[in-house]
Short mmCIF file of C-alpha atoms in Angstrom, two decimals:
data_model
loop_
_atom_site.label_atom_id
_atom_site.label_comp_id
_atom_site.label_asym_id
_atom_site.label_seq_id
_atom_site.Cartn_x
_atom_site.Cartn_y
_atom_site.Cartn_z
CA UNK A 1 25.44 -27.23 -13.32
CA UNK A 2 25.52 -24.34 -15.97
CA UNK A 3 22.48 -25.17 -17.42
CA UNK A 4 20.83 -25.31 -13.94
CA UNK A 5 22.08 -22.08 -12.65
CA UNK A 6 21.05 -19.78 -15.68
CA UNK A 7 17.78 -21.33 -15.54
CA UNK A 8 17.36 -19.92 -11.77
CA UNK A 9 18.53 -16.87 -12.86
CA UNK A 10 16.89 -16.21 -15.86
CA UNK A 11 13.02 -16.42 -15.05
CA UNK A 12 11.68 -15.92 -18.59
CA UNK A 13 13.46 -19.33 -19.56
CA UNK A 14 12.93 -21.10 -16.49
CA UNK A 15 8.70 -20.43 -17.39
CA UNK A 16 9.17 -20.84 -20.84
CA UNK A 17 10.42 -24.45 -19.74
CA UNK A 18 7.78 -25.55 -17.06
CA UNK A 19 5.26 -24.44 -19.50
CA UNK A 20 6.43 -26.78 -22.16
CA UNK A 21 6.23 -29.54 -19.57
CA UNK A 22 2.95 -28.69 -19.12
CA UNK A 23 2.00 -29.22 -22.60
CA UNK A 24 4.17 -32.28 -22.52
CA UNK A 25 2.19 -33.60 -19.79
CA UNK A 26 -1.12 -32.70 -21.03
CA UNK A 27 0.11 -34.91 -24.54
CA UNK A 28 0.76 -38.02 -22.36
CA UNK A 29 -2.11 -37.50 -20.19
CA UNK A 30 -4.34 -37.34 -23.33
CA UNK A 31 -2.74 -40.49 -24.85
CA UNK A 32 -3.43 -42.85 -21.69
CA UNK A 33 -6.97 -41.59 -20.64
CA UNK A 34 -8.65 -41.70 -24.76
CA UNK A 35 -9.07 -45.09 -24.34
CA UNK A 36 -11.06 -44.49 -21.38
CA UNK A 37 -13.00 -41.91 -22.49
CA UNK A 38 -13.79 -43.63 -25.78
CA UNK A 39 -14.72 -46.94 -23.56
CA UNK A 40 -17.08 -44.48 -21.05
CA UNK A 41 -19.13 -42.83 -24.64
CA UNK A 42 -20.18 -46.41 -26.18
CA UNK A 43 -21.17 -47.92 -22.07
CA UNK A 44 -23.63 -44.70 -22.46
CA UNK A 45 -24.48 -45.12 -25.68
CA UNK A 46 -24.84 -48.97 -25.97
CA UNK A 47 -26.46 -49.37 -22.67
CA UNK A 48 -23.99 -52.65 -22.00
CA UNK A 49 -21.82 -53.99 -19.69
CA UNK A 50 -18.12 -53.26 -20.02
CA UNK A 51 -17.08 -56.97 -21.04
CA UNK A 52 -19.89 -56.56 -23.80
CA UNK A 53 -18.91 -53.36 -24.97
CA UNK A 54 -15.12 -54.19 -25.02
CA UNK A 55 -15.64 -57.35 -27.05
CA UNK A 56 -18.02 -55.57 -29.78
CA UNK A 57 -15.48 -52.93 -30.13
CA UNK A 58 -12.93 -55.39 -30.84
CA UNK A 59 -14.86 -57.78 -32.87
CA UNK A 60 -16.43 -54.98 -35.15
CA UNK A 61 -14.01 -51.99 -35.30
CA UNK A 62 -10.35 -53.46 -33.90
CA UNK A 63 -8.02 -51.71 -31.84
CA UNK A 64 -8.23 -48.84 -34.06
CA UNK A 65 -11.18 -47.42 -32.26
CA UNK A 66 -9.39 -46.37 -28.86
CA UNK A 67 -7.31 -43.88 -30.95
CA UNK A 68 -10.79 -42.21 -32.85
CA UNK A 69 -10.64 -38.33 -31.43
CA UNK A 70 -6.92 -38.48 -29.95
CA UNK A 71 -5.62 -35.38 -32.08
CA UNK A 72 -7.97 -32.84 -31.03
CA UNK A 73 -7.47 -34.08 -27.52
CA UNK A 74 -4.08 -34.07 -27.40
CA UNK A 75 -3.83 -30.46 -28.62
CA UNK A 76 -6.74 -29.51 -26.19
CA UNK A 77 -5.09 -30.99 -23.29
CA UNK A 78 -1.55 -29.55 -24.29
CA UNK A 79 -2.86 -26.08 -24.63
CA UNK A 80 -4.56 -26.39 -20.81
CA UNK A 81 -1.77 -27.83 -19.20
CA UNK A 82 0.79 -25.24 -20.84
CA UNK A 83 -1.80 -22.26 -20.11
CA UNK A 84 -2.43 -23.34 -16.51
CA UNK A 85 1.84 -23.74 -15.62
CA UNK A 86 2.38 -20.64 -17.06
CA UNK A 87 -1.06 -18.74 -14.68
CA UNK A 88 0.22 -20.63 -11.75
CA UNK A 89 4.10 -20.23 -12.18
CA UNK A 90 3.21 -16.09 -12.76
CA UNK A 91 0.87 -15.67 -9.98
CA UNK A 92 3.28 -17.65 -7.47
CA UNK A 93 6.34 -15.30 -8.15
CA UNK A 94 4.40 -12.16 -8.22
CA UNK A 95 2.87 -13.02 -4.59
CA UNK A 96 5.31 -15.59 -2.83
CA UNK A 97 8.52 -16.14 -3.50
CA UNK A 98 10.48 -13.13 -2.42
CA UNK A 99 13.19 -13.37 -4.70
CA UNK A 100 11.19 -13.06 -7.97
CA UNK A 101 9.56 -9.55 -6.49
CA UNK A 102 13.37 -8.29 -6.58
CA UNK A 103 13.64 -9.73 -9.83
CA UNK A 104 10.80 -7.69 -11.03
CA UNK A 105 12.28 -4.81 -12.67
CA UNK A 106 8.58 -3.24 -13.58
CA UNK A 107 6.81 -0.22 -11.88
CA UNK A 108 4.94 -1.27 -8.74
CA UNK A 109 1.59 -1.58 -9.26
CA UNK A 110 -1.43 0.83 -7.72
CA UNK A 111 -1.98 -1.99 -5.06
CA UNK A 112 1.69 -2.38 -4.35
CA UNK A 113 1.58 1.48 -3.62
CA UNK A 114 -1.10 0.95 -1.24
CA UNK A 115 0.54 -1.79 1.10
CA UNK A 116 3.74 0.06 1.24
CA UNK A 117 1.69 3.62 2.33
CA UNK A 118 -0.17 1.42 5.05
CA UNK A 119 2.99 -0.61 6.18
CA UNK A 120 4.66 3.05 6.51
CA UNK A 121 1.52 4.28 8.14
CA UNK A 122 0.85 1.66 10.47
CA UNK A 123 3.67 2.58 12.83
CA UNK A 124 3.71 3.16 16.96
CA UNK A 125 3.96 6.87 18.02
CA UNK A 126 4.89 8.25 21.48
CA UNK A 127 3.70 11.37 22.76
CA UNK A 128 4.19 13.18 26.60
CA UNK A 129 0.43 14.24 27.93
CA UNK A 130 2.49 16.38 30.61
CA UNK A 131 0.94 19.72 31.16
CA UNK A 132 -1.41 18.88 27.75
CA UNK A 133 -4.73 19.80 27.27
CA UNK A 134 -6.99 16.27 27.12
CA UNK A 135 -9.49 16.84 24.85
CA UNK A 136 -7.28 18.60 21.92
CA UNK A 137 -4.27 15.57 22.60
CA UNK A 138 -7.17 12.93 22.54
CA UNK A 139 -8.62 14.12 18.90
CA UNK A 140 -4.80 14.35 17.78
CA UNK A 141 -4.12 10.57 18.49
CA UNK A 142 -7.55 9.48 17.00
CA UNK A 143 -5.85 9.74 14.18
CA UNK A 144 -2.94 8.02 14.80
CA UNK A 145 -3.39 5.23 16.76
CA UNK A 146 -1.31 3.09 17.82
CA UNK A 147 -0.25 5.44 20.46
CA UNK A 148 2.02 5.15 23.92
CA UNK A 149 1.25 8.28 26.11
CA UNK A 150 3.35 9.43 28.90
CA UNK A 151 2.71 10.89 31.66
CA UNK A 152 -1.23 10.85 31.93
CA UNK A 153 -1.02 11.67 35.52
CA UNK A 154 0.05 15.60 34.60
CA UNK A 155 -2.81 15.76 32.03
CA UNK A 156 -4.50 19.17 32.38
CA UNK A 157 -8.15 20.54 31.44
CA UNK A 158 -9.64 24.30 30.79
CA UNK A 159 -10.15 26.41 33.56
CA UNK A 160 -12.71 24.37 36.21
CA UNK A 161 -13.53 21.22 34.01
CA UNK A 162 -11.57 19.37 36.39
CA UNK A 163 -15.19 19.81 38.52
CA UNK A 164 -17.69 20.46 35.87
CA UNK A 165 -17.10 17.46 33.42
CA UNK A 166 -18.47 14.12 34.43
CA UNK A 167 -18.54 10.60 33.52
CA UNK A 168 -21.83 8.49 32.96
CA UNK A 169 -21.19 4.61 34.46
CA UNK A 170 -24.25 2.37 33.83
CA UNK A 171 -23.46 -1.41 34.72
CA UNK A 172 -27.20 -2.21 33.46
CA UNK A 173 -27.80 -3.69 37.44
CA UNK A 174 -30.43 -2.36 39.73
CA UNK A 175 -29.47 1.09 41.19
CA UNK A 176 -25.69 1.29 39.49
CA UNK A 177 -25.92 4.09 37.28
CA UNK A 178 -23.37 6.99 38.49
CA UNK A 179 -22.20 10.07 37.27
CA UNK A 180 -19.10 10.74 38.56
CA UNK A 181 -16.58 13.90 38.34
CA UNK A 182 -13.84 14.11 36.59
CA UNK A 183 -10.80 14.64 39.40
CA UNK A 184 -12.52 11.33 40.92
CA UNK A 185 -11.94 9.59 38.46
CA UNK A 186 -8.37 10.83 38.17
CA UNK A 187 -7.76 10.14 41.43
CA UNK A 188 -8.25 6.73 41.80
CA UNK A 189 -6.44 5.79 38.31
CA UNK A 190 -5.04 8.63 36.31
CA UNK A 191 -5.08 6.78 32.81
CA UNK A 192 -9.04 6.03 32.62
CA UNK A 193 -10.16 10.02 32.42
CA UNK A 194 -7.97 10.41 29.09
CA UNK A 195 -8.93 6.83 27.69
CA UNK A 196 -12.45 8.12 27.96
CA UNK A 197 -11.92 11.21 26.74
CA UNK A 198 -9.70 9.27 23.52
CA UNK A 199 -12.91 6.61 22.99
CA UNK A 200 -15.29 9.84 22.61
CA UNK A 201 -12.64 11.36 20.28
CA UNK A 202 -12.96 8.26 17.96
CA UNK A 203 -16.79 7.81 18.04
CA UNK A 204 -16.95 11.94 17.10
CA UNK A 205 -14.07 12.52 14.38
CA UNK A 206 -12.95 8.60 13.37
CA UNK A 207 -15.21 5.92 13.69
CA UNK A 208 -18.81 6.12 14.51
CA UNK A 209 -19.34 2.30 14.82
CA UNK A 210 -18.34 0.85 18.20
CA UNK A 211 -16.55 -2.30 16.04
CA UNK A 212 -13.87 -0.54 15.05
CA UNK A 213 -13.55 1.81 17.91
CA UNK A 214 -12.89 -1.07 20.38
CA UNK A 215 -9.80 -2.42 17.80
CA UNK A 216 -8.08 1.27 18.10
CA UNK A 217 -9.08 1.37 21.61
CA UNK A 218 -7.01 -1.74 21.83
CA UNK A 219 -4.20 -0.21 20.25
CA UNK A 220 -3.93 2.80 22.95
CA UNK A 221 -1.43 2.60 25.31
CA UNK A 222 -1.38 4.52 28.71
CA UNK A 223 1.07 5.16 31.50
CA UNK A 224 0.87 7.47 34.28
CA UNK A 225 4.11 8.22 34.39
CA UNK A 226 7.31 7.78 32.02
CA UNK A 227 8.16 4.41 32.92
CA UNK A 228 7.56 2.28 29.59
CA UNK A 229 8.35 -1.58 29.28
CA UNK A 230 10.98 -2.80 26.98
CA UNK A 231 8.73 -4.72 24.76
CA UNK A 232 6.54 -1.41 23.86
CA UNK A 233 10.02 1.03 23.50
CA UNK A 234 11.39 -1.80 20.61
CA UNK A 235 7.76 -1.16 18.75
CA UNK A 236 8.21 2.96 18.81
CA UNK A 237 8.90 4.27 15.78
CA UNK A 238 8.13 8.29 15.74
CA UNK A 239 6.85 10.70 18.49
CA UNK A 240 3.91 13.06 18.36
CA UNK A 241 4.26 17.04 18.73
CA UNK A 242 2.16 18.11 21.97
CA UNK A 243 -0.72 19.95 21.08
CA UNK A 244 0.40 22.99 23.20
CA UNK A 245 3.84 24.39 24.39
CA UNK A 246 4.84 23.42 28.10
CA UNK A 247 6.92 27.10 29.32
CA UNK A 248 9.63 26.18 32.11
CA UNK A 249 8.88 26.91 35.54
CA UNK A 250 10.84 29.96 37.45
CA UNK A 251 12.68 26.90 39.63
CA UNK A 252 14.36 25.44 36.24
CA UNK A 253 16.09 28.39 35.26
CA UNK A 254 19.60 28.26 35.76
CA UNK A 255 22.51 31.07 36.56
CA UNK A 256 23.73 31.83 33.41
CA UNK A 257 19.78 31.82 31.99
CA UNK A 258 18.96 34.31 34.52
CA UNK A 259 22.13 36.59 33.91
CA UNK A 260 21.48 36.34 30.14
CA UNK A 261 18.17 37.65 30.64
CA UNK A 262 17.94 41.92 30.25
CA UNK A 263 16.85 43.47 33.72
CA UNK A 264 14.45 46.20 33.76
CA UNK A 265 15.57 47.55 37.45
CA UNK A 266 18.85 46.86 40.04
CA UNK A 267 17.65 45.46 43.25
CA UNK A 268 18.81 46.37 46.25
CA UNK A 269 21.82 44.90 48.34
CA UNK A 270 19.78 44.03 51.25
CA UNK A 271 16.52 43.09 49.12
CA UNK A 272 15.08 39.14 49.88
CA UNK A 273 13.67 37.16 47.25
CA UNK A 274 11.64 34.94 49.32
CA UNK A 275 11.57 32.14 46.54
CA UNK A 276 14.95 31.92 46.83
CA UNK A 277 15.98 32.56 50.36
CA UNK A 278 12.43 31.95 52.39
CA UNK A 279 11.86 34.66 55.14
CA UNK A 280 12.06 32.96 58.67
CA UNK A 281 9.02 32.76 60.64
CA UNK A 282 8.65 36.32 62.82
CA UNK A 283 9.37 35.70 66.64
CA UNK A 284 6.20 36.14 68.74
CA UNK A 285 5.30 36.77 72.68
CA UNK A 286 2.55 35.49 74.52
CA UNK A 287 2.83 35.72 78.58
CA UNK A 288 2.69 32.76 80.69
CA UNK A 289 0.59 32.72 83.45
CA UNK A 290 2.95 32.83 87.04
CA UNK A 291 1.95 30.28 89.57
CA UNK A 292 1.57 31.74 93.23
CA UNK A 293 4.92 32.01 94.42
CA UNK A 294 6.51 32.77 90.97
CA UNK A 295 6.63 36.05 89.30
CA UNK A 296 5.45 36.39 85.50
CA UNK A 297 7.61 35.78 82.57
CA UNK A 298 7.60 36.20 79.01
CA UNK A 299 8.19 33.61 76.51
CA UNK A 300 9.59 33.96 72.95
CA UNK A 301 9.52 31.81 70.15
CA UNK A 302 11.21 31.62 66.64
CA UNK A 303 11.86 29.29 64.31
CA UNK A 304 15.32 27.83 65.16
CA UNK A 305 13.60 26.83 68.70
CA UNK A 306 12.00 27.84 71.81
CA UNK A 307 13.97 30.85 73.76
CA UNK A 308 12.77 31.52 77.28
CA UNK A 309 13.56 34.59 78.51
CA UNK A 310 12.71 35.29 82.30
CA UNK A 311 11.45 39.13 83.00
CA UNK A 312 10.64 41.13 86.26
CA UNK A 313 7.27 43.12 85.64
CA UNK A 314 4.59 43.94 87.43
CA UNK A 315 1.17 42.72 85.92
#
């Protein structure tokens, strides 16, 4: 059991034995197939049958003939079967069995270098389209795909693009080639503007084949909103910085933000912010017309209701 276990865990020795097995078996492998070989040269040569051939070999030159050219053999076929154990012995620790790579106490190699860069490269990223500019957040994940985005519903575009950018559709039938605006588009599903926008990204700065650009394209991920399934979240592994900084709206301020903040004047006591306490809707008169035997009346209206308030006048 000694022997056994400092073989496993000394790898030099355990190759230095399998390799001398090899050469072992290439000895005994010699020794049974000369005879053979020595029996296939004379058929050739001879041009006979095997019985013929057999019983002029024994009649003329004895048994002693099926041993003519076993040295060289023997050492030829030692030497290949030690050289191949040892190749195949090598090549299956470096590349299989994962206990032999921890074993291995050399520097990785150049290609070792390069599978670990790609395994840490190769990793899914998350990043929030909310309030992001399409175009600038579609060359960013180009380069990074895969990619889950967020929130493609809230995407935003310069100024009027929203109106001026459109979409060329061509479904190769008779009188189906559209061009249709941007904001349509979003409307009806607000995740196909910004893959389009991501596939023209690819074919300008990444990949000018449409091969490849179809496997990335594969790879993007795109939700509306910030609901994401489980199976996706497990696979996340680092999140993207939005291409441009999304400032807080005057609603998500709170108290102690606002008092923080330095004031520039004192308002008034009686002054009304109207985003935080809305102004009520300003009362208005109309008259009503008076039937025969009625006199006229005025009626008032506000907000909280309808206030009718009879008055004597004349017309």
């Amino acid at each position: 059991m000694a022997s056994r276990t400092n073989n496993k865990e000394n790898p030099r020795r355990l190759l230095m034995l399998q390799a001398i097995s090899g050469a072992f078996a290439g000895v005994a492998a010699a020794i049974v197939t000369n005879p053979l070989e020595i029996l296939r040269i004379r058929v050739q040569v001879h041009r006979t049958s095997y019985y013929e051939t057999l019983r002029r070999l024994y009649v003329h030159e004895g048994v002693a003939v099926f041993t003519k050219g076993l040295p060289p053999r023997m050492i030829s076929n030692g030497l290949y079967s030690c050289l191949s154990m040892m190749a195949y012995e090598t090549v299956k620790r470096a590349s299989v069995l994962p206990e032999f790579k921890l074993s291995m106490s050399s520097m990785p190699s150049r290609f070792q270098r390069v599978k670990q860069w790609l395994l840490f490269n190769r990793q899914w990223h998350i990043i929030d389209a909310n309030q992001q500019d399409a175009f600038d957040t579609a060359k960013k994940i180009a380069y990074h795909l895969s990619v889950v985005v967020i929130n493609t519903r809230h995407v935003a575009m310069h100024a009027f693009d929203w109106n001026h950018i459109s979409f060329h559709f061509d479904r190769r039938y008779p009188r189906s080639k559209n061009d249709l605006v941007a904001h349509q588009i979003h409307e009806y599903d607000p995740c196909r503007v910004f893959w389009l926008i991501t596939s023209g990204a690819l074919k300008e700065h990444v990949y000018r084949s449409n091969l490849p650009r179809r496997t990335c394209l594969e790879r993007l991920h795109l939700f509306p909103d910030a609901t994401i399934p489980d199976f996706l979240k497990k696979n996340i592994g680092n999140q993207l910085e939005q291409v441009q900084t999304v400032h807080k709206k005057s609603t998500d301020y709170t108290e102690e933000e606002r008092a923080k903040f330095p004031r520039m004047f004192k308002l008034s006591e009686d002054h009304i912010l109207d985003w935080q306490e809305p102004l009520e809707t300003p009362a208005w008169e109309r008259y009503v017309i008076p039937e025969k035997d009625k006199k006229p009346r005025v009626v008032v209206k506000a907000k909280g209701g309808d206030k009718e308030a009879a008055r004597k006048g004349k017309k």
